[in-house]
Amino acid sequence: MSGESEVAHRSVLLAESLEALSVNGGGIYIDGTFGRGGHAAAILEVLGPDGRLLAIDKDPEAVAAAEQRFAGDSRFSIERGSFAMLGEFVESRGWSGRVDGILLDLGVSSPQLDDARRGFSFLNDGPLDMRMDPDSGESAADWLARAGDREIAEVLKRYGEERFAKRIARAIVEARDEKPLTTTRQLAEVVAAAHPAWEKHKHPATRSFQAIRIYINRELEDVEAVLAQSVDALAPGGRLAVISFHSLEDRLVKRFIRDQVRGDQLPHDLPVMHVETNAKMKSLGKAIRASRDEVDENPRARSAVLRVAERLA
């Protein structure tokens, strides 16, 4: 089993996230994606004895790491599950409308990517799994074994923005009909052979692996769900900070914040002279990206985008 020392993890935009949350010592905070606890540890350093931090993670290994790392800290608790369950977790604690900050670090964590057993990466050969929660849902191998080429192509196009989705999907079906696809290396080789236009400095399987992972884990659906629940969870003045790693996630976050800033929109032809604003949030500045120094130290930070919004009264 890979340990923390074997699988390094660097929290992206750590200082920027902490500043965005504007943590106060007695506040209530939620880390929606614990990972290996870099952001959580930074929040706990600022929290006083009356502060509270709830972490959430689908991954049982992340939950085990959290329970070990913060054992005995009464300010900290963790729930195993999707952050799409945020509303449920908040309500069960009586925190609705009282949360001072919610941090969401979207996508797959470095330990998951780097651990070949998890099947997320084409760089390390391992079982073709890709589930963030290995005890729940269908693995990538099982889905690819049953899905038709049209369904596979639609996933590759929608979630990976893969231009050659149909061609790759046909190749996957042809390959699996000859021999089941059970490892990441098998899938990466099939995709690479089918891909007619390799992008410079990018493995030809990058988009396909991203697409399948997002689909298997219902990542975009979960993002939409947690964003919708965040407003009622936050206290007036509470902050929502979201780190995205690809354009599909960032579009959802950007659109959500925009809609909350605008409030409910009346039809253009409605004869109303004056309408009180019913905006629920305000956007705090432009999107924040990792510094050149951070990208040099951690290349995975290159695509990170942090957006921040604040709940209005």
Short mmCIF file of C-alpha atoms in Angstrom, two decimals:
data_model
loop_
_atom_site.label_atom_id
_atom_site.label_comp_id
_atom_site.label_asym_id
_atom_site.label_seq_id
_atom_site.Cartn_x
_atom_site.Cartn_y
_atom_site.Cartn_z
CA MET A 1 0.00 0.00 0.00
CA SER A 2 1.39 3.38 -0.98
CA GLY A 3 2.08 5.67 1.95
CA GLU A 4 2.18 9.43 2.27
CA SER A 5 5.94 9.40 1.84
CA GLU A 6 5.63 7.49 -1.42
CA VAL A 7 2.83 9.55 -2.92
CA ALA A 8 3.64 13.22 -2.60
CA HIS A 9 0.84 15.74 -2.49
CA ARG A 10 1.09 19.49 -2.83
CA SER A 11 -1.94 21.63 -2.16
CA VAL A 12 -2.49 24.00 -5.07
CA LEU A 13 -3.03 27.72 -4.45
CA LEU A 14 -2.73 27.15 -0.70
CA ALA A 15 -1.96 30.70 0.41
CA GLU A 16 -4.46 32.15 -2.05
CA SER A 17 -7.21 29.81 -0.84
CA LEU A 18 -6.61 30.72 2.79
CA GLU A 19 -6.71 34.43 1.95
CA ALA A 20 -9.88 33.91 -0.10
CA LEU A 21 -11.66 32.26 2.84
CA SER A 22 -10.61 35.03 5.23
CA VAL A 23 -10.62 32.50 8.07
CA ASN A 24 -11.65 33.75 11.50
CA GLY A 25 -10.72 31.84 14.64
CA GLY A 26 -14.22 30.99 15.79
CA GLY A 27 -15.73 30.26 12.38
CA ILE A 28 -17.26 27.19 10.76
CA TYR A 29 -15.54 25.93 7.60
CA ILE A 30 -15.94 23.10 5.11
CA ASP A 31 -13.18 21.51 3.04
CA GLY A 32 -15.22 19.71 0.38
CA THR A 33 -12.28 17.71 -0.98
CA PHE A 34 -9.89 16.69 1.80
CA GLY A 35 -7.34 14.91 -0.41
CA ARG A 36 -4.38 14.60 1.94
CA GLY A 37 -5.25 17.57 4.09
CA GLY A 38 -3.00 20.41 2.98
CA HIS A 39 -5.80 22.97 2.84
CA ALA A 40 -7.45 21.54 5.97
CA ALA A 41 -4.22 21.81 7.96
CA ALA A 42 -3.79 25.44 6.90
CA ILE A 43 -7.34 26.28 7.99
CA LEU A 44 -6.86 24.54 11.36
CA GLU A 45 -3.71 26.57 11.98
CA VAL A 46 -5.86 29.70 11.98
CA LEU A 47 -8.91 28.33 13.80
CA GLY A 48 -9.20 28.86 17.53
CA PRO A 49 -10.59 26.34 20.03
CA ASP A 50 -14.18 27.27 19.18
CA GLY A 51 -13.70 26.98 15.41
CA ARG A 52 -14.93 23.98 13.45
CA LEU A 53 -13.79 22.34 10.21
CA LEU A 54 -15.75 19.64 8.40
CA ALA A 55 -13.92 17.77 5.64
CA ILE A 56 -15.57 15.61 2.99
CA ASP A 57 -14.02 13.02 0.68
CA LYS A 58 -15.23 10.04 -1.37
CA ASP A 59 -11.92 8.24 -1.06
CA PRO A 60 -11.60 5.84 1.91
CA GLU A 61 -7.82 6.31 1.88
CA ALA A 62 -8.26 10.08 2.24
CA VAL A 63 -10.70 9.56 5.12
CA ALA A 64 -8.24 7.20 6.86
CA ALA A 65 -5.43 9.72 6.38
CA ALA A 66 -7.61 12.46 7.88
CA GLU A 67 -8.59 10.41 10.90
CA GLN A 68 -4.95 9.60 11.56
CA ARG A 69 -3.57 13.07 10.92
CA PHE A 70 -6.09 15.00 13.00
CA ALA A 71 -6.93 12.39 15.62
CA GLY A 72 -7.88 14.04 18.89
CA ASP A 73 -8.56 17.46 17.35
CA SER A 74 -12.11 18.25 18.48
CA ARG A 75 -12.36 21.07 15.95
CA PHE A 76 -12.10 18.62 13.04
CA SER A 77 -14.47 16.02 11.62
CA ILE A 78 -14.68 14.21 8.30
CA GLU A 79 -17.50 12.59 6.33
CA ARG A 80 -16.98 9.95 3.67
CA GLY A 81 -19.05 10.80 0.64
CA SER A 82 -19.44 13.23 -2.23
CA PHE A 83 -19.46 16.96 -1.62
CA ALA A 84 -22.81 16.79 -3.42
CA MET A 85 -24.06 15.71 0.04
CA LEU A 86 -22.91 19.01 1.58
CA GLY A 87 -26.45 20.17 2.37
CA GLU A 88 -27.18 16.94 4.23
CA PHE A 89 -23.98 17.13 6.27
CA VAL A 90 -24.57 20.79 7.11
CA GLU A 91 -28.18 20.29 8.13
CA SER A 92 -27.35 17.32 10.37
CA ARG A 93 -24.99 19.59 12.35
CA GLY A 94 -27.40 22.49 12.56
CA TRP A 95 -25.07 24.63 10.47
CA SER A 96 -27.48 25.79 7.74
CA GLY A 97 -26.89 29.49 7.11
CA ARG A 98 -23.98 29.52 9.59
CA VAL A 99 -20.97 28.35 7.55
CA ASP A 100 -18.24 30.98 7.21
CA GLY A 101 -16.35 29.38 4.34
CA ILE A 102 -16.52 26.51 1.85
CA LEU A 103 -13.44 25.39 -0.09
CA LEU A 104 -13.75 23.07 -3.08
CA ASP A 105 -10.58 21.74 -4.71
CA LEU A 106 -12.07 19.97 -7.71
CA GLY A 107 -10.85 17.00 -9.70
CA VAL A 108 -8.55 14.12 -8.85
CA SER A 109 -5.88 14.46 -6.16
CA SER A 110 -2.16 13.87 -6.65
CA PRO A 111 -2.14 10.71 -4.49
CA GLN A 112 -4.92 9.25 -6.63
CA LEU A 113 -3.12 10.15 -9.86
CA ASP A 114 0.22 8.83 -8.73
CA ASP A 115 -1.02 5.55 -7.24
CA ALA A 116 -1.07 3.01 -10.08
CA ARG A 117 -3.59 0.85 -8.21
CA ARG A 118 -6.26 3.52 -8.65
CA GLY A 119 -6.15 3.44 -12.45
CA PHE A 120 -6.38 7.19 -13.06
CA SER A 121 -3.17 7.72 -15.03
CA PHE A 122 -1.90 6.49 -18.37
CA LEU A 123 1.65 7.10 -17.12
CA ASN A 124 1.51 4.24 -14.60
CA ASP A 125 0.15 0.84 -15.56
CA GLY A 126 -2.55 -0.41 -13.22
CA PRO A 127 -6.09 -1.75 -13.09
CA LEU A 128 -8.51 0.31 -15.18
CA ASP A 129 -10.64 1.55 -12.28
CA MET A 130 -10.73 5.38 -11.99
CA ARG A 131 -13.29 5.46 -9.16
CA MET A 132 -12.61 8.00 -6.43
CA ASP A 133 -14.62 5.71 -4.16
CA PRO A 134 -13.48 2.19 -5.12
CA ASP A 135 -16.36 0.68 -3.14
CA SER A 136 -19.10 2.42 -5.09
CA GLY A 137 -20.30 2.54 -8.68
CA GLU A 138 -18.94 1.08 -11.88
CA SER A 139 -15.24 0.94 -12.74
CA ALA A 140 -13.93 2.31 -16.03
CA ALA A 141 -13.12 -1.24 -17.16
CA ASP A 142 -16.67 -2.44 -16.48
CA TRP A 143 -18.22 0.53 -18.27
CA LEU A 144 -15.95 0.20 -21.31
CA ALA A 145 -16.79 -3.50 -21.47
CA ARG A 146 -20.50 -2.83 -21.98
CA ALA A 147 -20.88 0.63 -23.52
CA GLY A 148 -21.54 1.04 -27.22
CA ASP A 149 -19.30 3.11 -29.46
CA ARG A 150 -21.86 5.96 -29.65
CA GLU A 151 -22.06 6.21 -25.86
CA ILE A 152 -18.26 6.13 -25.51
CA ALA A 153 -17.86 8.76 -28.24
CA GLU A 154 -20.39 11.03 -26.54
CA VAL A 155 -18.51 10.79 -23.22
CA LEU A 156 -15.15 11.49 -24.87
CA LYS A 157 -16.55 14.49 -26.71
CA ARG A 158 -18.59 15.96 -23.86
CA TYR A 159 -16.20 15.49 -20.95
CA GLY A 160 -12.85 15.45 -22.74
CA GLU A 161 -13.61 17.79 -25.65
CA GLU A 162 -11.89 15.16 -27.79
CA ARG A 163 -12.08 16.02 -31.50
CA PHE A 164 -11.53 12.43 -32.58
CA ALA A 165 -14.05 10.91 -30.17
CA LYS A 166 -15.84 8.72 -32.74
CA ARG A 167 -12.63 7.30 -34.13
CA ILE A 168 -11.24 6.52 -30.66
CA ALA A 169 -14.55 5.01 -29.50
CA ARG A 170 -14.61 2.63 -32.48
CA ALA A 171 -11.04 1.60 -31.73
CA ILE A 172 -11.91 0.91 -28.08
CA VAL A 173 -14.86 -1.30 -29.05
CA GLU A 174 -12.82 -3.19 -31.64
CA ALA A 175 -10.00 -3.75 -29.13
CA ARG A 176 -12.28 -4.91 -26.33
CA ASP A 177 -14.04 -7.36 -28.66
CA GLU A 178 -10.69 -9.06 -29.18
CA LYS A 179 -9.51 -8.81 -25.56
CA PRO A 180 -11.06 -7.15 -22.48
CA LEU A 181 -9.50 -3.81 -21.57
CA THR A 182 -8.50 -4.21 -17.94
CA THR A 183 -5.40 -2.01 -17.50
CA THR A 184 -4.56 1.65 -18.02
CA ARG A 185 -1.71 0.76 -20.34
CA GLN A 186 -4.01 -1.23 -22.63
CA LEU A 187 -6.44 1.67 -22.92
CA ALA A 188 -3.69 4.26 -23.41
CA GLU A 189 -2.15 2.20 -26.23
CA VAL A 190 -5.50 1.78 -28.00
CA VAL A 191 -6.23 5.51 -27.79
CA ALA A 192 -2.72 6.49 -28.90
CA ALA A 193 -2.89 4.18 -31.91
CA ALA A 194 -6.30 5.57 -32.94
CA HIS A 195 -5.43 9.24 -32.42
CA PRO A 196 -4.40 10.87 -35.73
CA ALA A 197 -3.10 14.19 -34.39
CA TRP A 198 -0.92 14.09 -31.29
CA GLU A 199 -0.67 17.46 -29.54
CA LYS A 200 2.80 18.72 -28.70
CA HIS A 201 3.80 18.02 -25.08
CA LYS A 202 0.51 16.17 -24.43
CA HIS A 203 -0.07 12.42 -24.39
CA PRO A 204 -2.76 11.48 -26.94
CA ALA A 205 -4.76 9.68 -24.24
CA THR A 206 -4.97 12.75 -21.97
CA ARG A 207 -8.44 13.90 -23.04
CA SER A 208 -9.89 10.40 -23.17
CA PHE A 209 -8.70 9.51 -19.68
CA GLN A 210 -10.04 12.82 -18.34
CA ALA A 211 -13.41 12.22 -19.97
CA ILE A 212 -13.82 8.67 -18.70
CA ARG A 213 -12.77 9.67 -15.17
CA ILE A 214 -15.23 12.58 -15.07
CA TYR A 215 -18.05 10.36 -16.34
CA ILE A 216 -17.34 7.45 -13.98
CA ASN A 217 -17.26 9.74 -10.94
CA ARG A 218 -20.16 12.02 -11.99
CA GLU A 219 -17.83 14.92 -11.33
CA LEU A 220 -19.69 17.69 -13.15
CA GLU A 221 -23.07 16.63 -11.77
CA ASP A 222 -21.58 16.68 -8.26
CA VAL A 223 -20.09 20.14 -8.83
CA GLU A 224 -23.48 21.49 -9.94
CA ALA A 225 -25.11 19.94 -6.87
CA VAL A 226 -22.65 21.31 -4.32
CA LEU A 227 -22.69 24.79 -5.82
CA ALA A 228 -26.48 24.87 -5.62
CA GLN A 229 -26.35 23.84 -1.94
CA SER A 230 -23.57 26.22 -0.97
CA VAL A 231 -25.65 29.38 -0.85
CA ASP A 232 -28.06 28.13 1.83
CA ALA A 233 -25.17 26.68 3.82
CA LEU A 234 -23.22 29.93 3.98
CA ALA A 235 -23.76 32.65 6.55
CA PRO A 236 -24.08 36.27 5.37
CA GLY A 237 -20.51 37.26 4.54
CA GLY A 238 -19.48 33.62 4.20
CA ARG A 239 -17.08 32.81 1.38
CA LEU A 240 -17.14 30.18 -1.37
CA ALA A 241 -13.72 29.40 -2.88
CA VAL A 242 -13.49 26.93 -5.77
CA ILE A 243 -10.33 25.65 -7.47
CA SER A 244 -10.93 24.19 -10.93
CA PHE A 245 -8.47 22.34 -13.14
CA HIS A 246 -10.14 22.25 -16.53
CA SER A 247 -12.45 24.42 -18.57
CA LEU A 248 -15.60 22.32 -18.04
CA GLU A 249 -15.42 22.74 -14.26
CA ASP A 250 -14.44 26.39 -14.44
CA ARG A 251 -17.37 27.21 -16.77
CA LEU A 252 -19.81 25.72 -14.26
CA VAL A 253 -18.29 27.72 -11.40
CA LYS A 254 -18.11 30.95 -13.40
CA ARG A 255 -21.72 30.59 -14.57
CA PHE A 256 -22.96 29.78 -11.07
CA ILE A 257 -21.29 32.83 -9.52
CA ARG A 258 -22.55 35.04 -12.36
CA ASP A 259 -26.13 33.81 -11.84
CA GLN A 260 -25.96 34.37 -8.07
CA VAL A 261 -24.62 37.89 -8.61
CA ARG A 262 -27.41 38.70 -11.07
CA GLY A 263 -30.19 37.18 -9.00
CA ASP A 264 -33.50 36.07 -10.48
CA GLN A 265 -33.99 37.57 -13.92
CA LEU A 266 -37.42 38.86 -14.93
CA PRO A 267 -38.60 38.59 -18.56
CA HIS A 268 -37.37 41.51 -20.67
CA ASP A 269 -40.90 42.41 -21.78
CA LEU A 270 -42.33 42.60 -18.25
CA PRO A 271 -43.64 46.19 -17.69
CA VAL A 272 -41.83 46.85 -14.40
CA MET A 273 -40.26 50.26 -13.83
CA HIS A 274 -38.10 49.35 -10.82
CA VAL A 275 -36.94 46.02 -9.46
CA GLU A 276 -35.13 45.50 -6.17
CA THR A 277 -31.98 43.44 -6.61
CA ASN A 278 -32.23 39.91 -5.25
CA ALA A 279 -28.62 38.92 -5.76
CA LYS A 280 -27.51 36.21 -3.36
CA MET A 281 -23.74 36.55 -3.75
CA LYS A 282 -21.09 38.95 -4.90
CA SER A 283 -18.00 37.99 -6.85
CA LEU A 284 -14.69 38.81 -5.18
CA GLY A 285 -12.28 39.83 -7.89
CA LYS A 286 -11.10 38.07 -11.00
CA ALA A 287 -10.02 34.47 -11.35
CA ILE A 288 -6.76 33.72 -9.50
CA ARG A 289 -4.05 31.53 -11.03
CA ALA A 290 -0.91 29.96 -9.62
CA SER A 291 2.25 32.02 -9.63
CA ARG A 292 5.14 31.15 -11.90
CA ASP A 293 7.11 29.95 -8.86
CA GLU A 294 4.33 27.57 -7.83
CA VAL A 295 3.97 26.19 -11.35
CA ASP A 296 7.73 25.63 -11.54
CA GLU A 297 7.58 23.75 -8.25
CA ASN A 298 4.32 21.91 -9.02
CA PRO A 299 3.46 21.62 -12.75
CA ARG A 300 -0.07 20.42 -11.90
CA ALA A 301 -0.83 23.95 -10.69
CA ARG A 302 -0.51 25.27 -14.24
CA SER A 303 -4.19 24.77 -15.08
CA ALA A 304 -5.60 25.70 -11.65
CA VAL A 305 -8.13 28.54 -11.46
CA LEU A 306 -9.50 29.89 -8.17
CA ARG A 307 -12.79 31.78 -8.10
CA VAL A 308 -14.24 33.36 -4.97
CA ALA A 309 -17.69 34.64 -4.06
CA GLU A 310 -19.31 35.97 -0.87
CA ARG A 311 -22.82 35.37 0.43
CA LEU A 312 -24.88 38.51 0.76
CA ALA A 313 -27.20 39.18 3.71
#
